[in-house]
Short mmCIF file of C-alpha atoms in Angstrom, two decimals:
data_model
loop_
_atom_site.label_atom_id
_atom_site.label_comp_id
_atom_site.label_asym_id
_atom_site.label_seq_id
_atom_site.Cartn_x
_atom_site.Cartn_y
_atom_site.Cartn_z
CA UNK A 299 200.46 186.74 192.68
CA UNK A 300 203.19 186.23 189.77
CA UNK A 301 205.98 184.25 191.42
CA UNK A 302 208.41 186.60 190.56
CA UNK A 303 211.66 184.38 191.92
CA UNK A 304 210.93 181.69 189.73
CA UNK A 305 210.53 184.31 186.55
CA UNK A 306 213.82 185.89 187.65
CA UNK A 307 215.18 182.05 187.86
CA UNK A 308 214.14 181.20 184.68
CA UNK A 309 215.07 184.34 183.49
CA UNK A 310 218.81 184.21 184.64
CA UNK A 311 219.07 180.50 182.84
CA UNK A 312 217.55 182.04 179.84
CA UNK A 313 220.16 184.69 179.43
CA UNK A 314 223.09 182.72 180.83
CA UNK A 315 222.18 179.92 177.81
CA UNK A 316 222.27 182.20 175.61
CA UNK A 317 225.74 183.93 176.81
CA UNK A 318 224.01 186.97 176.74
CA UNK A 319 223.89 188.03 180.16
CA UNK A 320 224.81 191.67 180.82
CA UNK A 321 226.38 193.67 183.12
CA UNK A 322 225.50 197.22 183.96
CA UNK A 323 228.83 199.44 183.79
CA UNK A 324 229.53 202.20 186.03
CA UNK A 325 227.72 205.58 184.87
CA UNK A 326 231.45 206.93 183.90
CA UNK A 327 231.76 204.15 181.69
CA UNK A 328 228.75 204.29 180.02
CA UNK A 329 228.90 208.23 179.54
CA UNK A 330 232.76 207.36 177.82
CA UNK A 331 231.62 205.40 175.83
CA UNK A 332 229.69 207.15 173.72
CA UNK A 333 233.12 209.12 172.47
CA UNK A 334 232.04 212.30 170.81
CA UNK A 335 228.10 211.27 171.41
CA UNK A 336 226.33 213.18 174.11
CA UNK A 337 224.13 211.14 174.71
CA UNK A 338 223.70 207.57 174.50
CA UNK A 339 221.46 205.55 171.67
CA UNK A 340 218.37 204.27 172.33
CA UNK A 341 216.84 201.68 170.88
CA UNK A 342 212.92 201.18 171.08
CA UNK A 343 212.01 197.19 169.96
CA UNK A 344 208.36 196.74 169.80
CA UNK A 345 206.44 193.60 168.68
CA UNK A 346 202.98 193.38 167.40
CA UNK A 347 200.00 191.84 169.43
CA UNK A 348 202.48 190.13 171.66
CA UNK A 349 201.10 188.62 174.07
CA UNK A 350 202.78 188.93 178.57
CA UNK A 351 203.98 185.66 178.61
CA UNK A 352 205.21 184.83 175.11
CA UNK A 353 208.87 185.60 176.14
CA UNK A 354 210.46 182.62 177.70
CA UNK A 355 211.67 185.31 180.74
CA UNK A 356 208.51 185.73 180.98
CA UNK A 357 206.85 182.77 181.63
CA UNK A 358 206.40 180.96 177.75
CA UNK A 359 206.27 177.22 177.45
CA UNK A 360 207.20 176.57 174.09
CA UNK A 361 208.88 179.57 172.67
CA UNK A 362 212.60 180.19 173.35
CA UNK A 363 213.71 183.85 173.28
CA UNK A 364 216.65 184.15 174.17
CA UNK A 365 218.32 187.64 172.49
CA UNK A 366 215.12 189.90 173.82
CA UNK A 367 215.84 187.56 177.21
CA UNK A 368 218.69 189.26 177.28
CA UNK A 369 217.60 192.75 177.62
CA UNK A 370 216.06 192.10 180.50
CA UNK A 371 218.72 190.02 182.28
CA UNK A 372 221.01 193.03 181.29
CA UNK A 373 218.66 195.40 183.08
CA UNK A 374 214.93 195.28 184.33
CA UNK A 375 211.68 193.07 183.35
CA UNK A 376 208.85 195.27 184.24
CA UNK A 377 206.51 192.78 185.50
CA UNK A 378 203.70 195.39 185.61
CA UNK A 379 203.66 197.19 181.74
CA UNK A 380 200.65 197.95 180.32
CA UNK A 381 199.47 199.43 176.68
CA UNK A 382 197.21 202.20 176.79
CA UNK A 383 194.68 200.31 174.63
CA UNK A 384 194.27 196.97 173.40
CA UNK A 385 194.53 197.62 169.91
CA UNK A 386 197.44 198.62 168.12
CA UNK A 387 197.01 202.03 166.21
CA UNK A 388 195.72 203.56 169.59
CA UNK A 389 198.36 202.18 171.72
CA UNK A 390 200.98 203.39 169.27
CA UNK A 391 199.22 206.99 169.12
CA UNK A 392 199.65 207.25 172.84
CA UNK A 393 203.58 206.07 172.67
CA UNK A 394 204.63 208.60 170.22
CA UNK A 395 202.67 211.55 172.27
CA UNK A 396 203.08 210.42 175.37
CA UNK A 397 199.30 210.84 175.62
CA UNK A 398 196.00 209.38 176.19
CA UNK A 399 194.61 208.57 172.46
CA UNK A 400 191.81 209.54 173.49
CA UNK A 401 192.51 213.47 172.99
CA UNK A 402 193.53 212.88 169.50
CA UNK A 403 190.98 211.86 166.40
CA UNK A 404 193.62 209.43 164.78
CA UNK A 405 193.51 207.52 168.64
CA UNK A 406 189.82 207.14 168.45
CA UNK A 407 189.72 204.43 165.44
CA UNK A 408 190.44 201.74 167.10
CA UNK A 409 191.90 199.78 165.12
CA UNK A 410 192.72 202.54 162.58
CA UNK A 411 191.59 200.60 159.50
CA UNK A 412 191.79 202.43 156.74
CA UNK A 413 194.55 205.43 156.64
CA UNK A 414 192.83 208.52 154.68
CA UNK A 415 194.87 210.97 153.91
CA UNK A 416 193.54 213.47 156.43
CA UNK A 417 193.50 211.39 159.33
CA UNK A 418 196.87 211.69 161.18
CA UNK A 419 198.89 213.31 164.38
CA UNK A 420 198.14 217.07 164.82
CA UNK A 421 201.01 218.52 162.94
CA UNK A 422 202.27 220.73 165.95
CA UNK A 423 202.25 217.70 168.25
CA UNK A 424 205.47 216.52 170.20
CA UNK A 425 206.68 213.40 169.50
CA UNK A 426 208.88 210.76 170.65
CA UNK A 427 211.42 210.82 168.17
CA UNK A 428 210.88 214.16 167.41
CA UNK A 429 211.75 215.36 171.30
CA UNK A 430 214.91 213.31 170.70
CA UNK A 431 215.75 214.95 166.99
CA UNK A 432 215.45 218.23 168.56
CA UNK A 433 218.05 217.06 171.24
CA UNK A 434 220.33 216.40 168.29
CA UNK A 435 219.78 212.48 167.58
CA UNK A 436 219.43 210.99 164.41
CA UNK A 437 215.81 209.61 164.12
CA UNK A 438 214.93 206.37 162.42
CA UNK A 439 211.52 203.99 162.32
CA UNK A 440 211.98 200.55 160.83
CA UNK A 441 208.81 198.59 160.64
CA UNK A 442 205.13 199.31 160.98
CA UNK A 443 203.65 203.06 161.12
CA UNK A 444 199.76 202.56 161.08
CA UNK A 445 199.33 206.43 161.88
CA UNK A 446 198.48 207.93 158.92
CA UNK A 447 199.37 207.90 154.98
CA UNK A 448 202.44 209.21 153.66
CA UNK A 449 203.09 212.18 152.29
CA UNK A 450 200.82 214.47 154.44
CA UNK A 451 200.68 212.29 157.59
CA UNK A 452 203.72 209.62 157.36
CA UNK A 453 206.82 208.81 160.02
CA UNK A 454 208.84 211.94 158.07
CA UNK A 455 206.15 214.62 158.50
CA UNK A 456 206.31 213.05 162.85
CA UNK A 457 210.00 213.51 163.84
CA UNK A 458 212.02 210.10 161.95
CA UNK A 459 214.53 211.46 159.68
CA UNK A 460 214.11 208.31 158.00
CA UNK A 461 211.35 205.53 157.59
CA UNK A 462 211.57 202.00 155.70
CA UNK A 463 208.44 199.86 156.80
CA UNK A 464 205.18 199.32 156.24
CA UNK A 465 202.36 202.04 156.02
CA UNK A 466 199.34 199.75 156.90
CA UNK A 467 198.56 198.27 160.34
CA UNK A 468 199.59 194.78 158.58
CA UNK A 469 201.38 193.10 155.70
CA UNK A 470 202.02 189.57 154.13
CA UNK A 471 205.67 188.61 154.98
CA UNK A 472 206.43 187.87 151.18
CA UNK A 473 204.15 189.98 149.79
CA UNK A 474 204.55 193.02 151.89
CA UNK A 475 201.09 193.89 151.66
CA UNK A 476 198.01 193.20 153.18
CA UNK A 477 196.18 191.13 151.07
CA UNK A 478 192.18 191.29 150.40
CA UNK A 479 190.48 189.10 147.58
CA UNK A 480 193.92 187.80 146.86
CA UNK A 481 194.96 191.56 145.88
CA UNK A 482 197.40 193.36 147.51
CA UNK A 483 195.95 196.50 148.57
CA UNK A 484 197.27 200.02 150.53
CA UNK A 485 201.26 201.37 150.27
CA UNK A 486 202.58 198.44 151.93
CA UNK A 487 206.06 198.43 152.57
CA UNK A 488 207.88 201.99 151.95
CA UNK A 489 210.96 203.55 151.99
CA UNK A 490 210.56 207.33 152.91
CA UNK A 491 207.10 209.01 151.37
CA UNK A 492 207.23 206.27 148.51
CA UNK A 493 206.34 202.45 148.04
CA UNK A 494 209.33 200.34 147.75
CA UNK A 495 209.74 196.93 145.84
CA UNK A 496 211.96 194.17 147.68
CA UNK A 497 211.98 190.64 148.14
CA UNK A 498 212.58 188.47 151.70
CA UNK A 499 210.81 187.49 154.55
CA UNK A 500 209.37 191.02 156.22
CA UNK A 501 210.89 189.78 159.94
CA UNK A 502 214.11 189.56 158.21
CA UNK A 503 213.91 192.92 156.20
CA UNK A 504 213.62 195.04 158.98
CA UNK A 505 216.04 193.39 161.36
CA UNK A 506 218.56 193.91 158.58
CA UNK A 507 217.68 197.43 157.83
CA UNK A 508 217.79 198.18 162.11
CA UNK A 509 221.43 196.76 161.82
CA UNK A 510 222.43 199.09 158.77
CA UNK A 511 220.80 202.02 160.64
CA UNK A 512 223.24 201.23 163.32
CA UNK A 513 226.29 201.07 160.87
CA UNK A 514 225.57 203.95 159.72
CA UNK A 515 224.74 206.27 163.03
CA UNK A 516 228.19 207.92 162.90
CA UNK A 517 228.75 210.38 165.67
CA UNK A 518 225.43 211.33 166.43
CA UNK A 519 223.15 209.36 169.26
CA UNK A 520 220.26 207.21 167.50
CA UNK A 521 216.84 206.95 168.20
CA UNK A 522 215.30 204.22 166.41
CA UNK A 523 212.37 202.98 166.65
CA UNK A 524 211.93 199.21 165.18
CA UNK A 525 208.60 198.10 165.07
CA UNK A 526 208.49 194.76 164.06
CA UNK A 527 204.88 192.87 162.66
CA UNK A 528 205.54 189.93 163.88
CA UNK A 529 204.25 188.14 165.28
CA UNK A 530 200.87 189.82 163.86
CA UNK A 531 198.96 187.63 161.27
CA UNK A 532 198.97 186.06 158.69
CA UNK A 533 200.71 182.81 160.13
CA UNK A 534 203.75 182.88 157.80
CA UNK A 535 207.36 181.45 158.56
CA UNK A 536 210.48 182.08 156.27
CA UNK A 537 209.44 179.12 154.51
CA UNK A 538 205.79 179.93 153.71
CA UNK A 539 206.32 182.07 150.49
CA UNK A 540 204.07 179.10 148.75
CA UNK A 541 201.43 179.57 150.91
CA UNK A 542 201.79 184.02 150.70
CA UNK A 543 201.25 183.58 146.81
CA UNK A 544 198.10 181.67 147.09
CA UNK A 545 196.74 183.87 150.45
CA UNK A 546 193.02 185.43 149.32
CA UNK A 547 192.56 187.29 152.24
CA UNK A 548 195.42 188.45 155.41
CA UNK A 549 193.27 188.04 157.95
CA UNK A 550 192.47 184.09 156.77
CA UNK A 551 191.56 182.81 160.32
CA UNK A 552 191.81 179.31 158.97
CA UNK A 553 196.14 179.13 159.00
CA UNK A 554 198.55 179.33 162.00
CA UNK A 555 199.20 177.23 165.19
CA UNK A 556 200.99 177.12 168.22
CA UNK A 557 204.41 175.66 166.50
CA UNK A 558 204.08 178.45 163.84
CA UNK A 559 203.29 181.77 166.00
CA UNK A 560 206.29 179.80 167.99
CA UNK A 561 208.13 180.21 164.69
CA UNK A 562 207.59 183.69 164.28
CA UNK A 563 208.66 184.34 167.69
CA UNK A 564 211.56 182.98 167.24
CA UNK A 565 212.58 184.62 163.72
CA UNK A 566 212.25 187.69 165.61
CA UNK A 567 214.24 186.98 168.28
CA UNK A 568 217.08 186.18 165.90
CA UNK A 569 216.74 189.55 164.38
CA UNK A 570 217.00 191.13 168.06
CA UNK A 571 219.77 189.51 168.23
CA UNK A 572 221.50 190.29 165.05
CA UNK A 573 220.86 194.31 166.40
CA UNK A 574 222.37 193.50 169.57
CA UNK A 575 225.48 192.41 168.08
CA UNK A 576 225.35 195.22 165.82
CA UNK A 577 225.59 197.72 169.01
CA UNK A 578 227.55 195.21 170.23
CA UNK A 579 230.42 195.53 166.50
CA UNK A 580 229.65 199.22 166.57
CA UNK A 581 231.46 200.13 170.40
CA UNK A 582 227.78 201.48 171.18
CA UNK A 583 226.69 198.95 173.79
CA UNK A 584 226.11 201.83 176.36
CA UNK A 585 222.51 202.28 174.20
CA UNK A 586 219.13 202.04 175.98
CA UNK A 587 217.14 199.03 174.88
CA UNK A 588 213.32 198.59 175.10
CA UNK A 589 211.36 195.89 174.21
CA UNK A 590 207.69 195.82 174.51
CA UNK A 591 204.21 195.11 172.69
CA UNK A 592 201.71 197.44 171.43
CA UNK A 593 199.08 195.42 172.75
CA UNK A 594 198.00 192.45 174.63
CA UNK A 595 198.33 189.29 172.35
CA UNK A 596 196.28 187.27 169.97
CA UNK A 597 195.15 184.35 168.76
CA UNK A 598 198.11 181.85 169.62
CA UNK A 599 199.25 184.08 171.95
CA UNK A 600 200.13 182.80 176.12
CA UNK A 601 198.96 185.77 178.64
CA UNK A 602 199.10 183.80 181.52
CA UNK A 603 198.70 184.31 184.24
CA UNK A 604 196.22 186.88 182.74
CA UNK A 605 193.16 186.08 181.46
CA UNK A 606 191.66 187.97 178.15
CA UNK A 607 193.42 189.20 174.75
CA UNK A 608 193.80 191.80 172.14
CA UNK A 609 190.47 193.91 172.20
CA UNK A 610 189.67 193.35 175.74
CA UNK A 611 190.35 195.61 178.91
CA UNK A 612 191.11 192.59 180.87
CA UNK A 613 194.50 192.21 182.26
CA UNK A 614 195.41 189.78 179.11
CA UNK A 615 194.68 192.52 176.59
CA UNK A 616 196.66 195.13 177.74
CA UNK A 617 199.18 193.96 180.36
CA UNK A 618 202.67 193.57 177.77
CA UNK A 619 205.76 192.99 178.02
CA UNK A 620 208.28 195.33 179.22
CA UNK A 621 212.25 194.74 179.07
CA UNK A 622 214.67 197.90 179.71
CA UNK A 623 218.58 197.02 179.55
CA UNK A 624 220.25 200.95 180.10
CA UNK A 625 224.23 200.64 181.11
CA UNK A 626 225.22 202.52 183.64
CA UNK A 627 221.72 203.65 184.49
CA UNK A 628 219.78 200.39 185.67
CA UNK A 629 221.71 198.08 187.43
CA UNK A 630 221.12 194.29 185.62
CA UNK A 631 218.97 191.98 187.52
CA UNK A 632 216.94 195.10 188.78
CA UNK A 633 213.55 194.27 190.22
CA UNK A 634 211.21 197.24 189.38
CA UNK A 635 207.45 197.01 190.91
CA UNK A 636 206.35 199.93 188.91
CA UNK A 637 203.00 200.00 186.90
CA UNK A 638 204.24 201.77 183.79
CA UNK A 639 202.19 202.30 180.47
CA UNK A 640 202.87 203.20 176.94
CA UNK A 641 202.25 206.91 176.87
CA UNK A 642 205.17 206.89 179.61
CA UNK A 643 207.93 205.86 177.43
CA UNK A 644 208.39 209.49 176.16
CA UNK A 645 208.75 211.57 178.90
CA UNK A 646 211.09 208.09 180.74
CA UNK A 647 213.45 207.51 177.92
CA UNK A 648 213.96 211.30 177.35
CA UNK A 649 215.02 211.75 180.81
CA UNK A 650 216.99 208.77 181.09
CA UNK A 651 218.71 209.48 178.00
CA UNK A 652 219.68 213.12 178.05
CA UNK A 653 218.79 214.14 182.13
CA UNK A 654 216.35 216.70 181.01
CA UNK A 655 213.10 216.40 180.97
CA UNK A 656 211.23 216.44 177.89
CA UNK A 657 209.63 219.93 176.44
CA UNK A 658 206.08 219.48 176.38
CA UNK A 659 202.90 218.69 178.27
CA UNK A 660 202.08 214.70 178.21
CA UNK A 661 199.80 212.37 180.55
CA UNK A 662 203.15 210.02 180.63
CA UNK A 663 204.90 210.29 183.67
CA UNK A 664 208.85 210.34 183.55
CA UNK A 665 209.52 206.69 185.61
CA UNK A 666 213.73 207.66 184.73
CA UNK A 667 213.72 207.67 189.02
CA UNK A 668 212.09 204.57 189.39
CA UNK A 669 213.61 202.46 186.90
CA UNK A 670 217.11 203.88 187.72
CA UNK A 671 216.47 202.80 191.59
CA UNK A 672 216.53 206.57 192.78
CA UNK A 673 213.29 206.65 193.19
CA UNK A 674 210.17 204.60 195.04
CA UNK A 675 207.44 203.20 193.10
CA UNK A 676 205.11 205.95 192.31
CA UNK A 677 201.42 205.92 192.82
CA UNK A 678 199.37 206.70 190.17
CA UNK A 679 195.75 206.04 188.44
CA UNK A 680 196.07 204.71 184.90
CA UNK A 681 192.52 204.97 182.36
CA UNK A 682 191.51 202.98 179.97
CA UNK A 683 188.73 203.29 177.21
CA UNK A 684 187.85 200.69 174.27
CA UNK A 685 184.54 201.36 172.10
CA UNK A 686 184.05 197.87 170.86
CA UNK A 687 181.26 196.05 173.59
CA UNK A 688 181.74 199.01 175.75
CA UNK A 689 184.52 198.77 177.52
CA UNK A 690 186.16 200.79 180.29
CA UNK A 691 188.44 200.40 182.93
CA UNK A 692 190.49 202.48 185.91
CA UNK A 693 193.49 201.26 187.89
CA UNK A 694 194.37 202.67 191.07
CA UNK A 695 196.67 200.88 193.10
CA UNK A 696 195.98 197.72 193.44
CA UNK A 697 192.73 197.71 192.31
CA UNK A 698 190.76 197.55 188.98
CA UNK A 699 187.65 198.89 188.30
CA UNK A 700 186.72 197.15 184.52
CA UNK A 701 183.04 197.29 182.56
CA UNK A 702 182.51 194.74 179.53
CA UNK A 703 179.20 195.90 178.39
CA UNK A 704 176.81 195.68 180.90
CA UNK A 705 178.73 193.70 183.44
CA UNK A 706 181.12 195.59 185.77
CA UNK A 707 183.30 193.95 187.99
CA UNK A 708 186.19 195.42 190.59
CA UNK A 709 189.35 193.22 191.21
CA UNK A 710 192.39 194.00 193.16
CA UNK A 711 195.19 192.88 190.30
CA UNK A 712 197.97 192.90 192.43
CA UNK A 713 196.58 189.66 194.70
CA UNK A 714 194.62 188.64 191.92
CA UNK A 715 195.71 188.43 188.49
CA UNK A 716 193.25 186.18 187.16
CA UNK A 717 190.40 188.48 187.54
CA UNK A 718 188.58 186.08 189.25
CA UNK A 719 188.04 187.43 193.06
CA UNK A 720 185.23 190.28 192.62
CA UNK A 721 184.85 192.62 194.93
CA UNK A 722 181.95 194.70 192.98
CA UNK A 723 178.83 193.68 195.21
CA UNK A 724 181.20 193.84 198.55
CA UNK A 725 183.28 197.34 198.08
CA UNK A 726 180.62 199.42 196.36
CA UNK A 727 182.74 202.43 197.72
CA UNK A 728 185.52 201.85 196.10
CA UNK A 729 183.18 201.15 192.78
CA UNK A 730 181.82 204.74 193.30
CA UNK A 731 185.26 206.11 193.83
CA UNK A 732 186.70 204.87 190.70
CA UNK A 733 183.81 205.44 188.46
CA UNK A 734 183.46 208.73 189.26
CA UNK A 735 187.55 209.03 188.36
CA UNK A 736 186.74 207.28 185.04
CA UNK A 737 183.84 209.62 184.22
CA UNK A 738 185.85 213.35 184.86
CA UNK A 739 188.87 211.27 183.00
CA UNK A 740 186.46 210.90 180.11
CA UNK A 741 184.88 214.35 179.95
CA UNK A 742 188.96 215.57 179.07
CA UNK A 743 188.84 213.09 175.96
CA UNK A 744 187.35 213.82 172.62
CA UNK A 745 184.17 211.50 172.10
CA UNK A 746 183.69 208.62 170.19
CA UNK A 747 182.82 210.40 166.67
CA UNK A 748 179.27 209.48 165.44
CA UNK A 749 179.16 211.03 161.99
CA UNK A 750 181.26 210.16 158.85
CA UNK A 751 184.69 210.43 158.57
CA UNK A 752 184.55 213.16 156.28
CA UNK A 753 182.51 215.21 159.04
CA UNK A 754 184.71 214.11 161.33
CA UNK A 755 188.07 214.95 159.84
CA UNK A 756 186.69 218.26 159.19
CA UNK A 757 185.99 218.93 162.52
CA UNK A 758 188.80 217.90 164.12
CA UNK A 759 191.46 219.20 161.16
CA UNK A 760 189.73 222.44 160.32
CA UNK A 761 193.55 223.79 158.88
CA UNK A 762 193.17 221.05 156.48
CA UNK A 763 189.95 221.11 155.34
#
């Protein structure tokens, strides 16, 4: 089991280092501080194929973190956050609906990788920051979209007032492209519906545009979303722009290292910082603050104790990190043993933000109780689906049922995190229980689509086509 004193050791250290240790203030204090606000800001950080343990709260050798440390010293690590996929464009379809992605077409790609223009969110969908526009905040994504091609099926026609990122599920950091026979190719970076030219290291770009967002918020509560690349390939520090110039291809498995995805890391982390301290300048420090992954992590990435990555159903693909720092809501230093996944965070931070709960029908569950301490853990069965090798898994509990092509396997994660201890030949019960969960969860989704994408979008967009 994940020793979860010494993390919470470690973790204090971290944030005490870093004099960034917070303190939760009583819920009168938090609601006065907000002035003429209703509601307080909330602030939704999320890196890209971040791996558990690449946070030095939560368990990283090498890479010092200690801004998004801070978050959760300030409030909760949630040692038990998972993405709904392990891949980033269906992950991030199931966060903004609070959904499976599996009952959307745009979830099914996995990863999305191309954006036609037809392929997007149903129109009439609910969305995070829409939910939270509608409630009367200001709505803002800074960073990567990677859910469809501006102007029919960008962050403006999905509930963000405003959007300055990148279209594409990646970019060069100089460049701000992704780059294919040393072309850069697709929208890249954006401001609104339209490409935008700039110059700077892409890290650095949106960590300054999160802090102007927050300069500029005014009296209404924000909702931003800041979706950060990094630490996503290609392997590119602030001083790399000699390397960006000569890249032929983005995806150039040949660069990067340990000391450089370190450096990434890290450039990040300033940049959380730099929009903590903007809170911080702006008398808004009552915000809620997330920080999470879209997906388990790559490469140069440290899962442990998890085995597996990015594109697997193993725990080291889709178990992420999860940091929640709410004043006045959770208490700082709170120990939370709830499983919670990415379709959750919409119907959570609605509720934790406003007290209602949010309008709409979602497979998310609102976790507001558990995270604020007013509630117990809540049990619950959490589905997973990935196309590539045939994957599939089913959590219930404390067990996993998981199938990796032809092999299927049945692990109880809570004792076990390695994956290691199968029970599938010894509890063939519980192997029949859970597949048969899996198989009426899978009926409700829309199938893997077998024709072209032009059939496909047709089908599934008939308005549009």
């Amino acid at each position: 089991m994940i020793d979860k004193s010494s993390l919470d050791r470690r973790s204090l250290l971290a944030g005490a280092a870093a004099g960034a240790v917070a303190i939760a203030a009583p819920a009168g204090a938090a609601r006065a501080a907000t002035g003429t606000r209703p509601y307080p800001d909330v602030i939704f950080i999320m890196a890209d194929d971040m791996g558990y343990a690449d946070l030095s709260i939560t368990g990283s050798h090498h890479i010092r973190t200690p801004a998004i440390d801070s978050i959760g010293t300030g409030g909760t690590v949630l040692h038990q956050s998972y993405s709904s996929s392990p891949v980033c464009s269906a992950s991030r379809t199931a966060i903004i609906t609070g959904c499976y992605q599996g009952r959307f077409r745009v979830g099914l790609d996995e990863p999305l990788a191309e954006l036609p223009p037809g392929l997007g969110l149903p129109a009439d969908r609910p969305t995070l920051p829409g939910l939270f526009r509608k409630a009367g905040y200001r709505t803002a994504l800074v960073g990567k979209w990677h859910l469809g091609t501006p102007p029919l099926n960008g962050p403006l026609e999905h509930g963000y007032d405003s959007f300055y990122g990148i279209v594409e599920g990646a970019a060069d950091y100089f460049i701000h492209h992704t780059v294919h026979d040393g072309k850069p190719v697709g929208i890249g970076l954006a401001q609104g519906d339209k490409p935008l030219e700039a110059t700077g290291y892409l890290t650095d770009l949106f960590g300054a545009q999160a802090v102007k967002e927050i300069e500029a918020a005014g009296d209404k509560p924000l909702f931003l979303s800041l979706h950060f690349n990094a630490p996503h390939w290609p392997w590119e520090g602030r001083e790399d722009e000699a390397i960006a110039k000569t890249l032929k291809d983005s995806r150039d498995t040949s660069g990067g290292n340990l000391a450089k995805y370190a450096e990434m890391t890290q450039i990040m982390d300033e940049n959380v910082g730099k929009v903590l301290a903007a809170l911080k300048h702006a008398g808004r420090e009552d915000a809620i603050v997330v920080f999470t992954s879209d997906n388990g992590g790559e490469r140069f990435s440290e899962t442990w104790p998890f085995v597996g990555q990015k594109g697997e159903l193993l725990e080291g693909g889709i178990r992420v990190p999860g940091l929640v720092r709410a004043p006045g809501r959770i208490a700082a230093g709170s120990n939370i043993d709830q499983p919670i996944v990415g379709m959750d965070w919409l119907p959570t931070l609605f509720a934790l933000a406003t007290g209602k709960s949010a309008d709409g029908t979602f497979d998310g569950l609102d976790l507001s109780p558990q995270l604020t301490g007013k509630a117990a853990p809540v049990a619950r069965t959490i589905y997973w689906r990935y196309k590539a090798n045939d994957q599939a898994a089913v959590r219930q509990g404390d067990w996993k049922y998981l199938k990796l092509g032809d092999k299927e396997h049945l692990f109880n994660v809570v004792q076990d995190e390695r994956e290691r201890a199968d029970f599938f030949d010894v509890n063939k019960d519980k192997v029949k229980e859970l597949k048969a969960l899996w198989d009426k969860w899978n009926a409700q989704m829309i199938p893997y689509p077998l024709g072209s994408f032009s059939e496909d979008v047709k089908k599934w967009y008939p308005d549009r086509y």
